[in-house]
Structure formats: C-alpha cells, structure tokens
Short mmCIF file of C-alpha atoms in Angstrom, two decimals:
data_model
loop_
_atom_site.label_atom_id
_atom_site.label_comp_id
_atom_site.label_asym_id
_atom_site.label_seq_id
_atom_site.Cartn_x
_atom_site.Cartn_y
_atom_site.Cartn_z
CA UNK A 1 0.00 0.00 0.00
CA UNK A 2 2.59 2.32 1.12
CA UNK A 3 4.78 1.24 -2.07
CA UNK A 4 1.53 1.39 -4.02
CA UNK A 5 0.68 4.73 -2.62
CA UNK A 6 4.62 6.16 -2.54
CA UNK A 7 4.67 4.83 -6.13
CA UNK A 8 1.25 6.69 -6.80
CA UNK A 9 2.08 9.99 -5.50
CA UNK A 10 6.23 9.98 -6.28
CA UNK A 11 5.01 10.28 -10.47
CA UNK A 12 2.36 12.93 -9.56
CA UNK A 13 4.90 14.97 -6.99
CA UNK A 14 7.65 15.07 -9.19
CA UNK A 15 4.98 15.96 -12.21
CA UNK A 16 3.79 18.74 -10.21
CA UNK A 17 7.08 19.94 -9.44
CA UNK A 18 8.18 19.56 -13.03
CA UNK A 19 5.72 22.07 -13.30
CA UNK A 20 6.22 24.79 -11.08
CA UNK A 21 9.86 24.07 -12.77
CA UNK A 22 8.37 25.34 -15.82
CA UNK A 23 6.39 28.28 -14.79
CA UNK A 24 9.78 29.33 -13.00
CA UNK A 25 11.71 28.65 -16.13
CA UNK A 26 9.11 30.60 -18.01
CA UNK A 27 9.09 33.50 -15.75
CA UNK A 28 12.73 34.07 -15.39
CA UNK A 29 12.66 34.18 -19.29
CA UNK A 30 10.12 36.80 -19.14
CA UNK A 31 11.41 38.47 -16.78
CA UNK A 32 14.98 38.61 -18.85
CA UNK A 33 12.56 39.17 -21.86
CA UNK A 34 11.20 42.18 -20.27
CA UNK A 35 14.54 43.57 -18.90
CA UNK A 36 15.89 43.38 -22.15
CA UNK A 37 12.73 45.39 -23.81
CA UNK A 38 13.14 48.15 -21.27
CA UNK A 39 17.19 48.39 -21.73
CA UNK A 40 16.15 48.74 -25.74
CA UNK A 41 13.68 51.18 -25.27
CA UNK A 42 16.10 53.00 -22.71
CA UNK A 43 18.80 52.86 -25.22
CA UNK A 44 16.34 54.06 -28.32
CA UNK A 45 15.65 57.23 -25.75
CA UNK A 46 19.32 57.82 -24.91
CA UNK A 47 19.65 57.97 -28.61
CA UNK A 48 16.78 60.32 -29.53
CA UNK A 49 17.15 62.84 -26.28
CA UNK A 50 21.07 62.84 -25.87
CA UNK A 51 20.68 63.31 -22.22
CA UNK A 52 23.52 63.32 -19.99
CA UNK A 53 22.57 60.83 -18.33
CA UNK A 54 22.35 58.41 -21.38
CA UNK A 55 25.69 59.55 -22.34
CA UNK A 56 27.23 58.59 -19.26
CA UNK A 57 25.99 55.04 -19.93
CA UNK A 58 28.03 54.42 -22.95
CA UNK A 59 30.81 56.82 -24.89
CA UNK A 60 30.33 60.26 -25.29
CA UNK A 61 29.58 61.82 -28.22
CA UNK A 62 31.56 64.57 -28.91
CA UNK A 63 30.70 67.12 -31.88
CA UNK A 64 33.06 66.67 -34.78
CA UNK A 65 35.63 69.20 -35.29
CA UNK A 66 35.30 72.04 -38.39
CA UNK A 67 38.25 74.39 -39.66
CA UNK A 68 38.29 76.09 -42.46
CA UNK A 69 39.40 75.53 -45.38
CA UNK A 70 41.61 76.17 -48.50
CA UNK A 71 38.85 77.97 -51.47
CA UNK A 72 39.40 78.16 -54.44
CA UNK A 73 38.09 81.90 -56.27
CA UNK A 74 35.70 80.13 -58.95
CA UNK A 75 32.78 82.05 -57.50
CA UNK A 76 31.20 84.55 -59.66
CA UNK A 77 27.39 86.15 -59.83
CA UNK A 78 25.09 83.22 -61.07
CA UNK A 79 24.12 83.56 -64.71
CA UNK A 80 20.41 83.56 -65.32
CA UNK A 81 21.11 79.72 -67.36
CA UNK A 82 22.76 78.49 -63.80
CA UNK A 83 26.41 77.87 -62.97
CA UNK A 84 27.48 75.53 -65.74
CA UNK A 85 29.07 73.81 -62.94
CA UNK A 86 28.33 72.61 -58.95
CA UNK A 87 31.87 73.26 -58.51
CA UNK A 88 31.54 77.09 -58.74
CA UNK A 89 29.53 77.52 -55.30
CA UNK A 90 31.81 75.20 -53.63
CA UNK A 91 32.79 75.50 -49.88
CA UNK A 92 35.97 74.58 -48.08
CA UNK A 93 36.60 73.12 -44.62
CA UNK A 94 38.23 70.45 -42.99
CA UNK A 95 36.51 67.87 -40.87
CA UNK A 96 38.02 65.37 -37.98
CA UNK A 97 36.16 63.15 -35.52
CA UNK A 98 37.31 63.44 -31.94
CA UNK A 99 35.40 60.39 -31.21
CA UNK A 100 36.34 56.98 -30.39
CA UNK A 101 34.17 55.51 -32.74
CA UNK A 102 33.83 56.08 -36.70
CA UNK A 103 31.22 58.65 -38.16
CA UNK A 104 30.04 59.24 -41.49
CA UNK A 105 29.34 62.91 -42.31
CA UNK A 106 26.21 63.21 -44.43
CA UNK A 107 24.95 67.14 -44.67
CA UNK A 108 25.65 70.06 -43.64
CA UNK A 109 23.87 73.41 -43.23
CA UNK A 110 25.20 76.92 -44.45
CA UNK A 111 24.42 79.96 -41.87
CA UNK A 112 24.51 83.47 -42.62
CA UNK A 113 27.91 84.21 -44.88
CA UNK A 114 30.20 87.20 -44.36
CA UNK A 115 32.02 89.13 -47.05
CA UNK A 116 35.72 90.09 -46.64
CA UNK A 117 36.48 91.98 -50.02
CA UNK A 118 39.90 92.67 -50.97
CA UNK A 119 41.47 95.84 -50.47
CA UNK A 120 39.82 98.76 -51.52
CA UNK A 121 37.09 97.25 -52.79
CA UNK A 122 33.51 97.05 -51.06
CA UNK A 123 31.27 93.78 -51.44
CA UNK A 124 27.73 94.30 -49.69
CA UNK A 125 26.80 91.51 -47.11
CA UNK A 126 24.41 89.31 -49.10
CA UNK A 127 25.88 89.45 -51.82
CA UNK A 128 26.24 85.02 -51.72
CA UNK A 129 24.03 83.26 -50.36
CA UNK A 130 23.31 79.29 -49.26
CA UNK A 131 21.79 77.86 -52.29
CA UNK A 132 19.70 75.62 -50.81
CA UNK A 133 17.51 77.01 -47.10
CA UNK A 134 17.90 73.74 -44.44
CA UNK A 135 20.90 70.55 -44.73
CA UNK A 136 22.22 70.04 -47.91
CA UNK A 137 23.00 66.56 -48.21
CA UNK A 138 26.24 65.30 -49.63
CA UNK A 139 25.89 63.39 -53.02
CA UNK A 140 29.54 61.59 -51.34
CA UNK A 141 28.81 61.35 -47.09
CA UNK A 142 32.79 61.01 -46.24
CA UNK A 143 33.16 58.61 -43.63
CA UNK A 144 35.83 59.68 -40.72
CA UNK A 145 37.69 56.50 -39.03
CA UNK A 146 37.84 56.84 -35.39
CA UNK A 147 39.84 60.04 -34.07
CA UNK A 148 40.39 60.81 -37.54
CA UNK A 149 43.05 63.57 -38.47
CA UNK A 150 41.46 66.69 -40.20
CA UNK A 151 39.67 66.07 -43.36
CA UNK A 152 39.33 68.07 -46.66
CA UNK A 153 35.48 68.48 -46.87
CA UNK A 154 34.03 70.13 -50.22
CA UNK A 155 31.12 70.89 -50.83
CA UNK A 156 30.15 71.77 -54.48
CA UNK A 157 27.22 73.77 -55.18
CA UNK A 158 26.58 75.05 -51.18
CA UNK A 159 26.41 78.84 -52.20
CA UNK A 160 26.03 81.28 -55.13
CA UNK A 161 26.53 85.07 -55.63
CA UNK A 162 23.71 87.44 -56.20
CA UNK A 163 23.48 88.02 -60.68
CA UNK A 164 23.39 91.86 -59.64
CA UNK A 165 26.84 91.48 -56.88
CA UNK A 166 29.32 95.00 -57.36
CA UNK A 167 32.51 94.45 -59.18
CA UNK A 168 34.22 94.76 -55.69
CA UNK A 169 33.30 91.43 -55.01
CA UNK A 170 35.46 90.06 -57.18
CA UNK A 171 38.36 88.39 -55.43
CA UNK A 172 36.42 88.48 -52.37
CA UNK A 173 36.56 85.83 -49.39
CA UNK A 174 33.87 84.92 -47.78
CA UNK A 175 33.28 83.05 -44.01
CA UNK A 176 30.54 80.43 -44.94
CA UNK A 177 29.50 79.16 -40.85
CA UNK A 178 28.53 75.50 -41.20
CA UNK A 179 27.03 73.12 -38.67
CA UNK A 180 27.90 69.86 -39.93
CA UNK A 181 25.78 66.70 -39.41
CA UNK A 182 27.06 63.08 -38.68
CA UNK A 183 26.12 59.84 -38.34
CA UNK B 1 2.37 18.35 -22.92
CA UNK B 2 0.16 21.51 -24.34
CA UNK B 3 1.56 22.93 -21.19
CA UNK B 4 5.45 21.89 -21.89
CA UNK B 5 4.78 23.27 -26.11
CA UNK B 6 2.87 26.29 -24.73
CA UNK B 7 5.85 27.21 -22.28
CA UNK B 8 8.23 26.67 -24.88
CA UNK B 9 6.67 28.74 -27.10
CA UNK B 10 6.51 31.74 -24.68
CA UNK B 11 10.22 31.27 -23.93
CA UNK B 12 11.30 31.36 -27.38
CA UNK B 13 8.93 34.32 -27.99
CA UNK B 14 10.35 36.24 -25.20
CA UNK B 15 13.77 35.65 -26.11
CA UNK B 16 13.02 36.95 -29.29
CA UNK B 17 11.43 39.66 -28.48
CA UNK B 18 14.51 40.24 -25.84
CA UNK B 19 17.15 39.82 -28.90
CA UNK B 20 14.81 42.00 -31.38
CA UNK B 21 15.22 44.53 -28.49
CA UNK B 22 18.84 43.89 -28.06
CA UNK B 23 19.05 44.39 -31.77
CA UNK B 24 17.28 47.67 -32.15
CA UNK B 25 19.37 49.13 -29.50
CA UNK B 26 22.43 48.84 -32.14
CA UNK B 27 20.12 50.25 -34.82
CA UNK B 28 19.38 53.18 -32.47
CA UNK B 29 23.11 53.52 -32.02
CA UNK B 30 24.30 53.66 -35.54
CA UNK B 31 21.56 56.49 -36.26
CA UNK B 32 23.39 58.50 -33.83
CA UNK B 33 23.20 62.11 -35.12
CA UNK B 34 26.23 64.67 -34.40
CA UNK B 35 25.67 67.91 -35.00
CA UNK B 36 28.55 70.59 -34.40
CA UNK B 37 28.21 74.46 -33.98
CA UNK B 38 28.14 76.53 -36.70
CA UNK B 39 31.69 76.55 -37.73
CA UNK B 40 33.70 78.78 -40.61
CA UNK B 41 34.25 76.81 -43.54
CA UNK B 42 35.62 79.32 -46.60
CA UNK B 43 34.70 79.94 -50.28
CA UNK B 44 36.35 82.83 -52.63
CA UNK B 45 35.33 84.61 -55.67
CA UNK B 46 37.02 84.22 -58.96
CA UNK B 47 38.11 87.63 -60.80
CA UNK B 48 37.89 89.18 -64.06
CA UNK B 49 40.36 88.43 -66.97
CA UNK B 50 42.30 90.94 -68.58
CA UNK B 51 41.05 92.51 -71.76
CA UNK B 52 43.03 91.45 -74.95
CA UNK B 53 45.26 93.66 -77.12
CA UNK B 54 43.31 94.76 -80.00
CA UNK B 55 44.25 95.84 -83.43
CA UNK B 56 42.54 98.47 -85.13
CA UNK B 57 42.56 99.09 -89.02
CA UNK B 58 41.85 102.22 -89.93
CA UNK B 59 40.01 103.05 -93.58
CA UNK B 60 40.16 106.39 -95.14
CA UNK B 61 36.75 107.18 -96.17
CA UNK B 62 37.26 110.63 -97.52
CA UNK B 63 35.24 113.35 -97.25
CA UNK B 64 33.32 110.93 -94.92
CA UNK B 65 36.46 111.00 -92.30
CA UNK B 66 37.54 107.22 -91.06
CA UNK B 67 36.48 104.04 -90.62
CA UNK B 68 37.87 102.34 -87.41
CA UNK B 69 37.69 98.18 -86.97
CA UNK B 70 38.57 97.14 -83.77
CA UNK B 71 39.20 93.30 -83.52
CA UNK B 72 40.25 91.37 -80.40
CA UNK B 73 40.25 87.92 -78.67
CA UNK B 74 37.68 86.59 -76.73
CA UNK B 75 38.81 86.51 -73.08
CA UNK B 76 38.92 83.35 -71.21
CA UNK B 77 35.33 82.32 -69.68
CA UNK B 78 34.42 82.34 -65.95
CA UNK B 79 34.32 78.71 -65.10
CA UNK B 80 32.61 77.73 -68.22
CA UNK B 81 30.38 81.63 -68.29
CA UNK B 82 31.49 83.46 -71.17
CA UNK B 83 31.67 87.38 -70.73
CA UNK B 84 28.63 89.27 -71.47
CA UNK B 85 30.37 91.99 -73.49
CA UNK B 86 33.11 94.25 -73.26
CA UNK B 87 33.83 98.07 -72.97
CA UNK B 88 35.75 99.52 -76.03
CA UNK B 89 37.45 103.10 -74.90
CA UNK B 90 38.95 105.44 -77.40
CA UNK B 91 41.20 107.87 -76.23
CA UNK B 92 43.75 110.07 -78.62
CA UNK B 93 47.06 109.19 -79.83
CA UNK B 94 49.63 111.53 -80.22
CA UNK B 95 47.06 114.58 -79.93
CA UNK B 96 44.56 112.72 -81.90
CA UNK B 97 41.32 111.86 -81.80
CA UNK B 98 37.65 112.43 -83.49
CA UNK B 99 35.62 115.36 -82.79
CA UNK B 100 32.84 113.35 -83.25
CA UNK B 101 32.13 109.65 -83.91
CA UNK B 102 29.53 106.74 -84.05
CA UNK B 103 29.16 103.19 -84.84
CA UNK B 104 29.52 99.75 -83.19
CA UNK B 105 31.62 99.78 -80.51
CA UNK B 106 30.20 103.51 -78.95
CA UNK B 107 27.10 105.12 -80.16
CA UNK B 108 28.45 108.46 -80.11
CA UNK B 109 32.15 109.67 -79.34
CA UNK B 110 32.55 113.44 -79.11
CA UNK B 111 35.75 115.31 -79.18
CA UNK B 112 37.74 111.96 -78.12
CA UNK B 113 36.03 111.77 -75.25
CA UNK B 114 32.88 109.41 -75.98
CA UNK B 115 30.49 107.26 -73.96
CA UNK B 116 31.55 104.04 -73.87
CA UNK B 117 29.10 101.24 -74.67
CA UNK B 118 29.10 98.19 -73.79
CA UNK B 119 29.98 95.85 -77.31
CA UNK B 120 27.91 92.51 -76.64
CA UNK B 121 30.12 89.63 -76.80
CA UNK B 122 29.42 86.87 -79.29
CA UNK B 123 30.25 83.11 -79.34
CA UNK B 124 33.36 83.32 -81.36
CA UNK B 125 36.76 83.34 -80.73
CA UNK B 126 37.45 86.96 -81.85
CA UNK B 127 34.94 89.98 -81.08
CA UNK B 128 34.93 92.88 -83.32
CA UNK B 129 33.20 96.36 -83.70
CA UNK B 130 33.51 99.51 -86.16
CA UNK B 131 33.70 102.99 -85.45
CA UNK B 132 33.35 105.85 -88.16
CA UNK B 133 34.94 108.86 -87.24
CA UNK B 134 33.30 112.15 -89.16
CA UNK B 135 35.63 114.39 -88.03
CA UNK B 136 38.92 112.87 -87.37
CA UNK B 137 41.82 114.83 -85.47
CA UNK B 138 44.77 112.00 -85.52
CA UNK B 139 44.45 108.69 -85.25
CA UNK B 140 42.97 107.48 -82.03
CA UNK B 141 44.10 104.01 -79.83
CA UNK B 142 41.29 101.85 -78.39
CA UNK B 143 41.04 99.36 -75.51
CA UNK B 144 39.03 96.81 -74.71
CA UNK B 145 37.84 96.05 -71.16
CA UNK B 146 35.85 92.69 -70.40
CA UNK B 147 32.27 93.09 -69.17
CA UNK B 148 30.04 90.46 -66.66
CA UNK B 149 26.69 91.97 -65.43
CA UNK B 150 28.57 94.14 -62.81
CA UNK B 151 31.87 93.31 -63.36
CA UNK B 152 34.87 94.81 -65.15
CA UNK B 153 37.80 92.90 -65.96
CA UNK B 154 41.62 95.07 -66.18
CA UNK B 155 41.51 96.74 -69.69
CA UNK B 156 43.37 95.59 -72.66
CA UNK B 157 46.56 97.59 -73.34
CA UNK B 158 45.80 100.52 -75.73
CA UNK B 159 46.24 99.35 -79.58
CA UNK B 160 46.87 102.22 -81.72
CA UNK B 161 45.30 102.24 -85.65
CA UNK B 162 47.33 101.16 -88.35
#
C-alpha cells in the first residue's frame, strides 16, 4: 500500500514539481525578456534625447571638429542659365572626428555668410548666399575612421553670388558658418 | 504536454522579443546624429580676366572721315560663363582723336572723349566692332575692357590704328 501509494504519489509529486519548474523557467525568461525590452527602449531614448545621463551610460559623443578651409576663387554672380558647374559655389573646410568611434558625415547646413572683399574694394553683405535654405546633403557622405586627423570636406554647389553682386566682389573671401551633421 | 509546447513557445517568444530589443538598441546607435556648432568653412570669388590687345585698321573714307575696326580675342570664360560683353574706350594718340564719332563699338564719341558702350560679346573666338569717325583729329588708340553683369575685368593695353 505504502509502495503502491509512494509509487502513486512519487510520479504525480515530481509531475507537479516539473511544473512549477516550468512556470519558473518561463518567468525568469520573461522576466529577462522584459529587462531586455526596457534596456532597448532606454537605449532608443538615450539615442533620440542625448541626455547626460544616457551619455554617461556608454561613450560620449563629442561634436566633430570644423576648420576652415583652403577655397578656391571660382565664385562669380550666377548667370540667369545656372552655374554651368556645382563646382563654382563650392565650400571649403576640414573635418576630424574626436570620437572613439567612426562617423560618417552626411549634410551640412550653411548659416549666414560674411564678405571680406579685398582691399579697396567694397562687397555688400548678401551678396552670396546658401543655395539651398535647411541641410544640404552630400551626393559623397565622407566617412571619418575613429579620431580621424582633419579632413578636406568640399562641398560643391553650397552657395552662389547674387546676378546683380558690385565688381568689388570680385576676389572676395567669404566666411561660410557650417554646422555639420554626422552619423 | 500543451503545457510543456505552450511554455516553450513563450520562452522562445520572449527571447526573441529580448534579442529584437537587443538588436534595435544597435540600430538606435548607428543612427546616432552629431551635430557641431556653426563653424567657418571658406569659399572665394574668382576675378575678371584681362582685356586682350586689339588691333585696329583704320580706312580712309574721304570726305566721310575714317572708318575704325577694332578686332580682339575673346577673353577666357568664368568657369565655363562666357563674358557678357566688353567696354571699347577710345582715347587720342599723339594729340589725336575724333571730334565726333559713331558706330559699333560707342554710339556716339565726341571730341575723343565718348560714352563708352558696352559691345555685346558673341560666341566666337574673336569679337569685333567699327567705329566711323566724321571728323577725325589723328588717329585714335582703343582698348578693350571685359564686361560680366557688374563686373569689369583690367583693360586691354591701348592698340593704336594702323
């Protein structure tokens, strides 16, 4: 009886703590499930918000750096046909990435420009312009390896010069202010 | 057994979901967006080109006075943008000069002086206008400057008729 009854209830003990095994089993999974949902989503915010805090949970992202760079004088007032070429409203600068990490550099944005005419010579402030309002993206995004060394970055076509400009401007310089966007 | 395939099925699921999770975390980090403070980057305007020497052939016309042709190269293009024309300036040589003038390249010149006109440029290699001088007083030089909407390019040296 006892064997009978030890042999009837061993089979249905162990079943039921088989399981209770399983609902345990189950539940840690979830639970691991779950924590790794809410480290995803708290990633996906860190990305979006670029809070502090997030940043102190991983490297931080530091702003790539922007010099300018060498022109070259092609620019001239824009015919009413167009510049034959993009190369003609081009912009100079030099790009590095302080960063640990590579970035890829894929617009940038041209502010308001200032004029420095040559001697003698006057060229009135809006005289060039950004060609295009908002980021202009680059047809090329240059990648830049991890703490990269500075960069030639052109961009062709990023400004043009009023049709009606003054002959000072000719041989004129001119401070294009960028904010550059990576990825 | 339903229970043991339904308890497998919600581990699997969950560590899916957990590794689809884990997995957009790195797609959230590679759209990582830097942006830096507006920061100088430099661009510089091109200049005119010199005018080219003319020459100018002068034609007796008689009682009619002279006929000046001024002929010169076509300057180099802006980056592919031709010139749109070019200034032609008479001045005297040697005392010279034409009381009074007209024609192509000025629609009137008065005592030397004149009122320069801009000579549209055409697509050839070589540009050319005439002058006729009614009244001449010596024979008079000419030199061409370059012309783009606003701009002037450095004029030509002055060419003397022949």
């Amino acid at each position: 009886m006892t064997s009978c009854c030890a042999h009837a209830h061993g089979p249905k003990h162990a079943a039921t703590t088989g399981r209770v095994s399983k609902r345990k089993r189950a539940g840690i999974v979830a639970l691991a499930g779950i924590l790794m949902l809410g480290g995803g989503v708290a990633m996906a915010s860190w990305t979006h918000s670029g809070s502090g805090t997030a940043k102190a949970q991983a490297t931080t992202a530091t702003p790539i750096t922007v010099t300018p760079g060498s022109p070259v004088g092609l620019l001239y007032p824009k015919p009413a046909t167009g510049y034959p070429t993009s190369a003609v409203g081009s912009i100079y600068a030099t790009v590095a990435n302080p960063n640990d990490y590579p970035v890829q550099v894929t617009s940038v944005t041209v502010g308001t420009i200032t004029v420095t005419p040559l001697a003698g010579r006057t060229c009135a402030a809006g005289s060039v312009l950004a060609s295009v309002p908002g980021p202009m993206p680059l047809i090329t995004p240059i990648t830049l390896a991890a703490n990269s060394a500075p960069t030639a970055l052109t961009v062709p076509g990023a400004i043009e010069m009023v049709a009606a400009a003054e002959d000072g401007c000719q041989g004129a310089t001119f401070g294009v202010p960028v904010t550059v966007t990576a990825v | 057994m339903l229970s043991k395939a339904i308890s497998a099925a919600l581990s699997t699921a969950l560590l899916l979901a957990g590794a689809l999770a884990l997995g957009g975390t790195q797609t959230a980090s590679a759209s990582w967006v830097l942006t830096t403070p507006a920061a100088p980057a430099r661009a510089a305007a091109t200049t005119m080109p010199t005018g080219q020497l003319p020459t100018v052939k002068g034609t007796n016309l008689g009682v009619l006075g002279w006929s000046y042709t001024v002929t010169w190269p076509s300057t180099p293009t802006l980056d592919g943008t031709p010139v749109t024309g070019y200034l032609v300036t008479r001045a005297a040589a040697s005392g010279g000069g034409s009381a009074l003038a007209g024609g192509t390249c000025a629609p009137v010149n008065l005592l030397g002086l004149g009122f320069s006109a801009i000579v549209p440029a055409n697509a050839g290699a070589t540009q050319s206008c005439t002058e006729t001088s009614l009244v001449t007083l010596g024979s008079p030089k000419y030199q061409v400057t370059p012309v783009y909407g606003n701009w002037r390019g450095a004029p030509s040296p002055w060419a003397t008729a022949t």
